mmCIF file of C-alpha atoms in Angstrom:
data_model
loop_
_atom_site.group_PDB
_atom_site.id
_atom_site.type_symbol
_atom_site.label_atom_id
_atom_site.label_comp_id
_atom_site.label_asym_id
_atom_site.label_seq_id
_atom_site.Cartn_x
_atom_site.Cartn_y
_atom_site.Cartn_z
ATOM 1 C CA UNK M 66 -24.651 43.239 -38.399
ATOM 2 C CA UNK M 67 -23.804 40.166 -40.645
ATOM 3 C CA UNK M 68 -25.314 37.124 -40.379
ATOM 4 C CA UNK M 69 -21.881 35.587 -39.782
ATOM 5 C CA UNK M 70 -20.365 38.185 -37.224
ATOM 6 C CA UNK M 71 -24.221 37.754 -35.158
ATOM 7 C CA UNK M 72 -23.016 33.760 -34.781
ATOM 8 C CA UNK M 73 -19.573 34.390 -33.996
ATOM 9 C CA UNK M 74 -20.493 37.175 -31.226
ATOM 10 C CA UNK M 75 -23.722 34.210 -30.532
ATOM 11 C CA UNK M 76 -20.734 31.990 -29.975
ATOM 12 C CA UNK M 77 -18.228 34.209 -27.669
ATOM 13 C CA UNK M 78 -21.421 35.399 -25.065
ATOM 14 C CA UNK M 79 -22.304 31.773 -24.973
ATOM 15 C CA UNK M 80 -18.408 30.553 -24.268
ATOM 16 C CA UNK M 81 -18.186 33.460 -21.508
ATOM 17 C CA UNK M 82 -21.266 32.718 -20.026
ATOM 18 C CA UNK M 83 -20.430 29.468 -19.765
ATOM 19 C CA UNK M 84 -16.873 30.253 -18.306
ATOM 20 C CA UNK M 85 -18.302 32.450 -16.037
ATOM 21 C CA UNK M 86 -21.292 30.346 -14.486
ATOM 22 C CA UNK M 87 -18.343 27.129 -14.361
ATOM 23 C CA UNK M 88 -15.118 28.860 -13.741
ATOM 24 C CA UNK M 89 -15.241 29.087 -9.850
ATOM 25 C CA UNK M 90 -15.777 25.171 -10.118
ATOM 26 C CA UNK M 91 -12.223 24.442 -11.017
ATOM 27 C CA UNK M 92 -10.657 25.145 -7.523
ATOM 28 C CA UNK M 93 -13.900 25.692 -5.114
ATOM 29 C CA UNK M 94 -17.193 23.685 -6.020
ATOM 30 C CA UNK M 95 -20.522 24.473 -3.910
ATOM 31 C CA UNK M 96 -22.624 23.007 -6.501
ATOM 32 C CA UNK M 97 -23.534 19.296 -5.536
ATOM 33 C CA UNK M 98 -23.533 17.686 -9.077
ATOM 34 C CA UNK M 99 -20.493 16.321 -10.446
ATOM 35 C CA UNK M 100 -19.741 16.685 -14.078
ATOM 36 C CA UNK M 101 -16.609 15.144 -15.101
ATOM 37 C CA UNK M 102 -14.956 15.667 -18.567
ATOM 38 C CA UNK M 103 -14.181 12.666 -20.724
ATOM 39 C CA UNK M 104 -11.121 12.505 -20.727
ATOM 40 C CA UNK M 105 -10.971 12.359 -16.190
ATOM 41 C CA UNK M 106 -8.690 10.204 -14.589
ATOM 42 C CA UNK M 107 -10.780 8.614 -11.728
ATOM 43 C CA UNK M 108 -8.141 6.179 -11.200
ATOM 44 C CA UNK M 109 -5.326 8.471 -10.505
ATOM 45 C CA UNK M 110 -3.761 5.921 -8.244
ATOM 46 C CA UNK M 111 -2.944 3.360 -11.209
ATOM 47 C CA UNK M 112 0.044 5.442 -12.381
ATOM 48 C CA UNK M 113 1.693 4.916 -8.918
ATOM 49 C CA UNK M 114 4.211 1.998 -8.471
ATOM 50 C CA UNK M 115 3.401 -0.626 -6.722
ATOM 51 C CA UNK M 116 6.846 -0.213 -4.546
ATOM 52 C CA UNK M 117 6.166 2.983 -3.476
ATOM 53 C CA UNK M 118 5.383 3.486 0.176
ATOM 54 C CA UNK M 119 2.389 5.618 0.676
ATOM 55 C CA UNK M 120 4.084 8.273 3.029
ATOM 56 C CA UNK M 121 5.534 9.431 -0.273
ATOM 57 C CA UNK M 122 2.327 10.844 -1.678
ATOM 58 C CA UNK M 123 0.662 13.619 -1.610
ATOM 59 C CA UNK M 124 -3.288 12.696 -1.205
ATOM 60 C CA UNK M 125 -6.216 14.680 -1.964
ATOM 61 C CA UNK M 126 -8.844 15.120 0.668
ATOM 62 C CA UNK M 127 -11.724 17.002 2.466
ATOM 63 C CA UNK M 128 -12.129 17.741 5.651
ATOM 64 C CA UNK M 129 -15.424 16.912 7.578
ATOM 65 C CA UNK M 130 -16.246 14.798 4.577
ATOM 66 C CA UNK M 131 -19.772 13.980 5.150
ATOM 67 C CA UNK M 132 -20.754 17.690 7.077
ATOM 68 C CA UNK M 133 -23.029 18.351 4.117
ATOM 69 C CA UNK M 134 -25.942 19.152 6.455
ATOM 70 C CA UNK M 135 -26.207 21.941 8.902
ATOM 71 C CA UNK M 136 -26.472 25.489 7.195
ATOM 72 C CA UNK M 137 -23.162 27.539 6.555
ATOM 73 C CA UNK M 138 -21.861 27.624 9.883
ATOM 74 C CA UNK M 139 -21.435 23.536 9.511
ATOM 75 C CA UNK M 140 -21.355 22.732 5.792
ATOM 76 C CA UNK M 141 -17.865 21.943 4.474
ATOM 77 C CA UNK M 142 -18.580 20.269 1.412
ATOM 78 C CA UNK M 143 -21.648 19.741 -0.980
ATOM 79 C CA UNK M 144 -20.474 16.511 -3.181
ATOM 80 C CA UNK M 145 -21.757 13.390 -2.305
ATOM 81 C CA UNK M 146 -19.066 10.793 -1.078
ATOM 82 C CA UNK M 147 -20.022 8.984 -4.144
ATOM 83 C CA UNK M 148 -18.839 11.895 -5.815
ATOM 84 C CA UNK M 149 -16.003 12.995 -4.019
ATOM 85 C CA UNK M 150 -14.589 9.450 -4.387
ATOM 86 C CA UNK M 151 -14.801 9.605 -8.264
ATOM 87 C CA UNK M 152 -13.491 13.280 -8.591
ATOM 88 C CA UNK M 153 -10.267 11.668 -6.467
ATOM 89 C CA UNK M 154 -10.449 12.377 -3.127
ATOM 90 C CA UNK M 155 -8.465 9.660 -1.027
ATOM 91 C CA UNK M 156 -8.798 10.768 2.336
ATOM 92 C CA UNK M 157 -12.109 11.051 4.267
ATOM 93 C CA UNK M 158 -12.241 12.763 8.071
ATOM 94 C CA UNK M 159 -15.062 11.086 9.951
ATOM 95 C CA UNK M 160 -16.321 12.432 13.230
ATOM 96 C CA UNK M 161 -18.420 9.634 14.745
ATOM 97 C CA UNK M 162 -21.016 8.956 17.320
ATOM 98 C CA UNK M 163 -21.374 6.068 18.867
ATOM 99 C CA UNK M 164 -25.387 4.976 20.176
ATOM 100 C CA UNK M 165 -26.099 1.837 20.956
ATOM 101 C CA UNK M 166 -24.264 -0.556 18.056
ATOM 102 C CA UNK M 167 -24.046 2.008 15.417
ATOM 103 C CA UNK M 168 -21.776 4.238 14.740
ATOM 104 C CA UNK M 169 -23.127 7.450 13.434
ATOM 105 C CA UNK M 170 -21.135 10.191 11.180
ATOM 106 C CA UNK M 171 -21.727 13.462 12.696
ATOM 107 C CA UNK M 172 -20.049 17.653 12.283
ATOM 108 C CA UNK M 173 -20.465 18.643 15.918
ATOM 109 C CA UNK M 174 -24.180 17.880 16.782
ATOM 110 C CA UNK M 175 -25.619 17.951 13.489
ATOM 111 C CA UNK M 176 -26.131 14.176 12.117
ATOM 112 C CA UNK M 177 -24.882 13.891 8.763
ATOM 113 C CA UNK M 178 -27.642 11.553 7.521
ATOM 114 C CA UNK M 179 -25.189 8.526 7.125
ATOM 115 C CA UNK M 180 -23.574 5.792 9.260
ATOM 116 C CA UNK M 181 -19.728 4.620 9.286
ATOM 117 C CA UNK M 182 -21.315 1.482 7.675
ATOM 118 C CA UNK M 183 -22.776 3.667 5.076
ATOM 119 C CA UNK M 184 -19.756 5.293 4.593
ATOM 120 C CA UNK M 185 -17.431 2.213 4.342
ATOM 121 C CA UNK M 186 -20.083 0.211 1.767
ATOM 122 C CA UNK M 187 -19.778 3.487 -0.420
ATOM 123 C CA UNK M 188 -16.178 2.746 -0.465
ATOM 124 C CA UNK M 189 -15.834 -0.673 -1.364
ATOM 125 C CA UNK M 190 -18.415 -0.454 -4.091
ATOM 126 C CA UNK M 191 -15.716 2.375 -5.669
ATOM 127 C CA UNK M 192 -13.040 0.175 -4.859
ATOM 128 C CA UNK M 193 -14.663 -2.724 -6.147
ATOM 129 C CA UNK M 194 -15.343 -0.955 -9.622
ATOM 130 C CA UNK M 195 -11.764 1.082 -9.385
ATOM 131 C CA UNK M 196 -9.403 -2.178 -8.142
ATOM 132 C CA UNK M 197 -6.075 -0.123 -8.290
ATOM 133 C CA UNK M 198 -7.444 2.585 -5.823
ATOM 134 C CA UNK M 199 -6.992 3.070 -1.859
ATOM 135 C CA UNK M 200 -8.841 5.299 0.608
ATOM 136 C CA UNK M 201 -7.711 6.433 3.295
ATOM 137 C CA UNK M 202 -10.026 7.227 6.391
ATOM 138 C CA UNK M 203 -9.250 8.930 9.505
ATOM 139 C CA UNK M 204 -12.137 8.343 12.247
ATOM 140 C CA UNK M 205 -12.675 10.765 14.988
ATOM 141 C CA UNK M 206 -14.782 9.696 17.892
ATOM 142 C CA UNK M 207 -17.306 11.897 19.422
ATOM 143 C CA UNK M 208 -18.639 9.768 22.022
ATOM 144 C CA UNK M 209 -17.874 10.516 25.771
ATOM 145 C CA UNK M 210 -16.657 6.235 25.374
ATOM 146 C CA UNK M 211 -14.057 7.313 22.894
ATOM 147 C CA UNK M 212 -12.614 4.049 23.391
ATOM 148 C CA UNK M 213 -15.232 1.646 22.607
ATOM 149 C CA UNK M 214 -15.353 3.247 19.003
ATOM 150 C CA UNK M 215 -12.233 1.155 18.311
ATOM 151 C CA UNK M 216 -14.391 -1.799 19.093
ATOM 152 C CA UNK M 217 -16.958 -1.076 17.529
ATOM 153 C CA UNK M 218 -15.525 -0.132 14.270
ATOM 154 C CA UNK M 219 -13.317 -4.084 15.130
ATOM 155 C CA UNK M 220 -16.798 -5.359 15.190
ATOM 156 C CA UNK M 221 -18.132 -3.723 12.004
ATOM 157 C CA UNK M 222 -15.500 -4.748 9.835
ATOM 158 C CA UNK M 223 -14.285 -8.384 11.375
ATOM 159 C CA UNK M 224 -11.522 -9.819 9.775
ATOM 160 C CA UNK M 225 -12.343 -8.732 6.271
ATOM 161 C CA UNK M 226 -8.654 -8.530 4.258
ATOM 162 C CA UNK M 227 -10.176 -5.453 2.293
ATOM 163 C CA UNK M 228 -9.129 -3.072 5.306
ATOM 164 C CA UNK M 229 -5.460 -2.156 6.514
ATOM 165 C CA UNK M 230 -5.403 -1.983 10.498
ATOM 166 C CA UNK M 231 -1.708 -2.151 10.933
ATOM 167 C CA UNK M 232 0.438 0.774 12.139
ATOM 168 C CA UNK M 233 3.140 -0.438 9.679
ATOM 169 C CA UNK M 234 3.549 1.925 6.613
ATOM 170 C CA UNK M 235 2.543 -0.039 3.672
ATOM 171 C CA UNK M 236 3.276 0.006 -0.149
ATOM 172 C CA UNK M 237 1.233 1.147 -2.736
ATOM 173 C CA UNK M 238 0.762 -2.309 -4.157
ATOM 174 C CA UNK M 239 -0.008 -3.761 -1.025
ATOM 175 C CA UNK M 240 -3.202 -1.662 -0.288
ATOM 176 C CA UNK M 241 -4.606 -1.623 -3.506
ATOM 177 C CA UNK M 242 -8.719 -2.346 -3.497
ATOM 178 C CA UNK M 243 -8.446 -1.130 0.395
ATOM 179 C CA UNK M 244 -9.635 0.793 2.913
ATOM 180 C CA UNK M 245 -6.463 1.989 4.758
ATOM 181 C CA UNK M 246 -7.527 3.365 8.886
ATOM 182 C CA UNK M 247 -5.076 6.021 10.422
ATOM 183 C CA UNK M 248 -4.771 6.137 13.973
ATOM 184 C CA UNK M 249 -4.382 9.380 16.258
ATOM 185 C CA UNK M 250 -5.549 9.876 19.864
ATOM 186 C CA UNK M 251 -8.111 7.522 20.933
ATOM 187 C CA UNK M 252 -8.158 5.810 17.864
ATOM 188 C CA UNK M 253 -5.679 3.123 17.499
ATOM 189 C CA UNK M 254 -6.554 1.305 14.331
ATOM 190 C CA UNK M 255 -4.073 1.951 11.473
ATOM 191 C CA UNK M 256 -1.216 4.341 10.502
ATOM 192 C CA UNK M 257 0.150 6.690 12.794
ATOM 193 C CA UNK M 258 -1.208 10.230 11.335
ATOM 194 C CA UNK M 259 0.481 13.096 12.305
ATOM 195 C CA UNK M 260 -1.782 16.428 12.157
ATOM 196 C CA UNK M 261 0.343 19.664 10.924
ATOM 197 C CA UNK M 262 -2.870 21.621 12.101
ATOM 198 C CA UNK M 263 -1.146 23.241 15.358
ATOM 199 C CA UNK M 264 -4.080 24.904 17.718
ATOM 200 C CA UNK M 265 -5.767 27.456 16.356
ATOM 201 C CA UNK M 266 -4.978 27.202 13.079
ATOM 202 C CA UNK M 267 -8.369 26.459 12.084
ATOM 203 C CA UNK M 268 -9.973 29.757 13.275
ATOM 204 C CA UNK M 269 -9.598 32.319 10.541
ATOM 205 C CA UNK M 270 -10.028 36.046 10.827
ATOM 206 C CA UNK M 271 -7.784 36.902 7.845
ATOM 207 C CA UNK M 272 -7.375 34.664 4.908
ATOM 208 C CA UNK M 273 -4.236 35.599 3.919
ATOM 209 C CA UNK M 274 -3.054 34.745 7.751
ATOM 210 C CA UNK M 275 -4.751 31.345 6.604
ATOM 211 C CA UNK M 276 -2.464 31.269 3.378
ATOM 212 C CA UNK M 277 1.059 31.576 5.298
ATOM 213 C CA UNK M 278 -0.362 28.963 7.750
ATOM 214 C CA UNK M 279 -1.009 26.819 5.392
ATOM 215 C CA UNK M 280 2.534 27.235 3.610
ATOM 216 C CA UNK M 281 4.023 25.946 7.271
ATOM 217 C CA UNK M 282 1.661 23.267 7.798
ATOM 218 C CA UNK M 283 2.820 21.779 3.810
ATOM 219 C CA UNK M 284 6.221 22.603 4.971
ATOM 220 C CA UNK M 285 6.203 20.745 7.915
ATOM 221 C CA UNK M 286 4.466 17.750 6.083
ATOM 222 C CA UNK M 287 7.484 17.585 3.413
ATOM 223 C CA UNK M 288 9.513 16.888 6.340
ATOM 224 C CA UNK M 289 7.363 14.267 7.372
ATOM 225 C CA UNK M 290 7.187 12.373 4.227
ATOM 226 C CA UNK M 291 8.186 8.806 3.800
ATOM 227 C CA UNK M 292 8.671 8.457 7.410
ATOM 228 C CA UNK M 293 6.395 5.771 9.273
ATOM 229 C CA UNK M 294 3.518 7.760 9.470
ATOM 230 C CA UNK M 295 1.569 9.158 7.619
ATOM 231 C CA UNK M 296 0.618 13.272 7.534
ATOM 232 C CA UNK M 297 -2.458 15.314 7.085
ATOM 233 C CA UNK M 298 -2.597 19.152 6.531
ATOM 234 C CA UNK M 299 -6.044 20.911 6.612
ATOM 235 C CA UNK M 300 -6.229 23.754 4.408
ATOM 236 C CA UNK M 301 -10.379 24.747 6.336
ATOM 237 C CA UNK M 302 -11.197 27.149 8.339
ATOM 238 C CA UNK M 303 -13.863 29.040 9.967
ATOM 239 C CA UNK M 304 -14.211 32.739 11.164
ATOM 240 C CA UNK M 305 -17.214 31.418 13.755
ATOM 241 C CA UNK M 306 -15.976 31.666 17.368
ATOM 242 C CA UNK M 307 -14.265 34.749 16.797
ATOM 243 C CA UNK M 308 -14.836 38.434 16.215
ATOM 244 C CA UNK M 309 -13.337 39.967 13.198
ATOM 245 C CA UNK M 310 -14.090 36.654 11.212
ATOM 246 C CA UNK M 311 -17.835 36.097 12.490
ATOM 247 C CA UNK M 312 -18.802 36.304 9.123
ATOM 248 C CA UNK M 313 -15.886 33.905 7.387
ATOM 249 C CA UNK M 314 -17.881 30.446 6.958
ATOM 250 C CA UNK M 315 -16.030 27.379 5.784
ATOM 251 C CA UNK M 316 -17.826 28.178 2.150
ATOM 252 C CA UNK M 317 -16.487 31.578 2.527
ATOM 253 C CA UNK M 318 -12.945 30.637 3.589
ATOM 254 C CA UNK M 319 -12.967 28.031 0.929
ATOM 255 C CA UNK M 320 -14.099 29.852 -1.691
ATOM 256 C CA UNK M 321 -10.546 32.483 -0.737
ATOM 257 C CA UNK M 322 -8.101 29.386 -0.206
ATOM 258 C CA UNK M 323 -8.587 27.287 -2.823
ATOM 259 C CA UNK M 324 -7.684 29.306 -5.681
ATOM 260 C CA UNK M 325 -4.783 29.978 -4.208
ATOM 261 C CA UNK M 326 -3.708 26.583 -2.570
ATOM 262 C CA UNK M 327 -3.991 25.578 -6.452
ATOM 263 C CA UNK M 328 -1.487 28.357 -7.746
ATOM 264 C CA UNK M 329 0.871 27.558 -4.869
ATOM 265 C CA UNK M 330 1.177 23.664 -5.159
ATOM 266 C CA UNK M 331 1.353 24.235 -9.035
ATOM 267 C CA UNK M 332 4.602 26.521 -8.814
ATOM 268 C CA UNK M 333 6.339 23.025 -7.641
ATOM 269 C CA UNK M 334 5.482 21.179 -11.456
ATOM 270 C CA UNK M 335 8.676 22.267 -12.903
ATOM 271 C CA UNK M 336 10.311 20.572 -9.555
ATOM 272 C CA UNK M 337 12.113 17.174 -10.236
ATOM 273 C CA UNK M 338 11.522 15.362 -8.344
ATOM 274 C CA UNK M 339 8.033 17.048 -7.249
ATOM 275 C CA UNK M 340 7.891 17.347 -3.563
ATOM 276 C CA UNK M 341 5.848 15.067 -1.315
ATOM 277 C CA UNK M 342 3.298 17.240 1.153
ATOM 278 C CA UNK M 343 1.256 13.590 2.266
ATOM 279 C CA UNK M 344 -2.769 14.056 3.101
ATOM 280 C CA UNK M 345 -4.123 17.692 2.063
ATOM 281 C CA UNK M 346 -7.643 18.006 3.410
ATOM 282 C CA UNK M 347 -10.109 20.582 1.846
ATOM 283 C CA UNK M 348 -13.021 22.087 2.240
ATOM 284 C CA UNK M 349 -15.681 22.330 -1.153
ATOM 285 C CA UNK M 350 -12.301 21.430 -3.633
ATOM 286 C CA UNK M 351 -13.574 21.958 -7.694
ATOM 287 C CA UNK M 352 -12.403 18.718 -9.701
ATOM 288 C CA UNK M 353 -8.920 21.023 -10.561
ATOM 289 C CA UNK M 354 -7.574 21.715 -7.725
ATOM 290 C CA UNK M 355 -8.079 17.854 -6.380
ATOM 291 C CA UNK M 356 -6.431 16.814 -10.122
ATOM 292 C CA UNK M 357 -3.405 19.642 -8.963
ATOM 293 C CA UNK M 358 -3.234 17.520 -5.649
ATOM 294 C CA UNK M 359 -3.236 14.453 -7.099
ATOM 295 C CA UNK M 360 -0.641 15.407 -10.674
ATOM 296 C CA UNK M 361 1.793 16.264 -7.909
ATOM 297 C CA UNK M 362 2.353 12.189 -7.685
ATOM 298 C CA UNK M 363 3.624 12.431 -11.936
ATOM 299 C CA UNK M 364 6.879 12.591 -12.587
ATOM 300 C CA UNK M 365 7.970 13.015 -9.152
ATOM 301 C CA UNK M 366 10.348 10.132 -8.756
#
């Protein structure tokens, strides 16, 4: 073989092995380090008007955000928040605990090695380095007090103007630099959220059963958009707790889900304007698919 033809085939091997070991972390990502092309747009959020009321966009974010500890029955993500924040995720799910004065982030009874305060410093150091970016947080409290969470969160973040606790539906412009707080259940600080996730939905035995779930939950959502609440649809699941999908972790049902969540919101590109499906909430998303999530917010007006 020619010297030439040995570095072109050289070349190709070294392209497709590359392709292969990388490919799966376009839509699904289990590895924890981040590498971000050049050319990223961290600050997706700067291309949105400042007019436009935030129940008009569609929001990437994971579910469980912090359950990065736990083994695979637990796990639902493996970046950093750090990380998650500068691939552009907007929306973080918090389950907390409440001991004493702290409030600590936990997926079911597995401490995830961080408190809300940890969590909400991480934040504003992005926000404080990205000024045209929001995030969203949703917090979930675990405690048997569910109620004194909303004091104790009052407590932890006084009357600092870098947080929106209203239930009115701001603008873009007017939450820029913030961490916004959405309300549901027991926890009244923020937005209204409403949760597409009807019961069961997060049980999974079948992923393609998952798939047409998931096309009602973003259906529902459109319908919900640029009302006075806000929306969330979580695209997890889990096969634990059941029979036929013992073996269907959140890894697993990610790893099935995301490719295809990314080929069904892209079908909507050619759409003018693009539809509005609010908060999407994922489990292990690869920088692509949150990108998809987030490109849905171009051209859409």
């Amino acid at each position: 073989m020619k010297a030439g033809h040995r570095c072109l085939l050289f070349h190709c091997v070294l392209l497709s092995v590359t392709f292969m070991c990388h490919g799966k972390d376009l839509f699904f990502n289990d590895n924890g380090n981040l590498i971000l092309p050049g050319s990223y747009n961290i600050p997706w959020m700067s291309g949105i008007e400042d007019f436009r009321a935030l129940s008009l966009l569609t929001i990437p974010g994971t579910h469980d955000s912090m359950a990065l500890y736990g083994g695979p029955e637990l796990e639902c993500q493996s970046l950093s928040l750090k990380d998650q924040l500068r691939a552009g995720i907007r929306f973080l799910d918090l389950k907390v605990f409440g001991l004493g004065n702290t409030l600590y982030v936990m997926h079911g009874v597995m401490y995830q090695h961080s408190t809300l305060k940890d969590v909400i410093d991480t934040v504003q150091a992005f926000l404080s380095e990205f000024k045209t970016e929001a995030v969203l947080i949703r917090v979930q409290p675990e405690s048997f007090e569910k109620t004194t969470v909303n004091e104790m969160v009052q407590s932890l973040i006084g009357n600092d103007q870098r947080f929106w606790v209203s239930s009115a539906m701001p603008t873009m412009g007017q939450i820029r630099g913030k961490i916004v707080f959405l309300q549901m259940n027991t926890f009244t600080l923020g937005i209204p959220l409403i949760d597409t996730n009807g019961k069961g939905n997060s049980k999974v035995t079948n992923v393609n059963d998952k798939d047409n779930k998931i096309i009602k939950q973003l259906s529902q959502a459109t319908l919900a958009c640029g009302g006075d609440n806000a929306v969330v649809t979580y695209t997890s699941g889990t096969g634990f707790g059941t029979f036929w999908g013992m073996f269907l972790t959140p890894k697993r049902v990610a790893e099935k889900v995301n490719p295809w969540l990314n080929q069904y919101l892209r079908q909507f590109y050619p759409n003018q304007p693009r539809p509005c499906f609010g908060i999407i909430a994922m489990n292990f998303p690869g920088i692509d698919l949150i990108q998809t999530v987030a490109n849905l917010n171009i051209n859409g007006w």
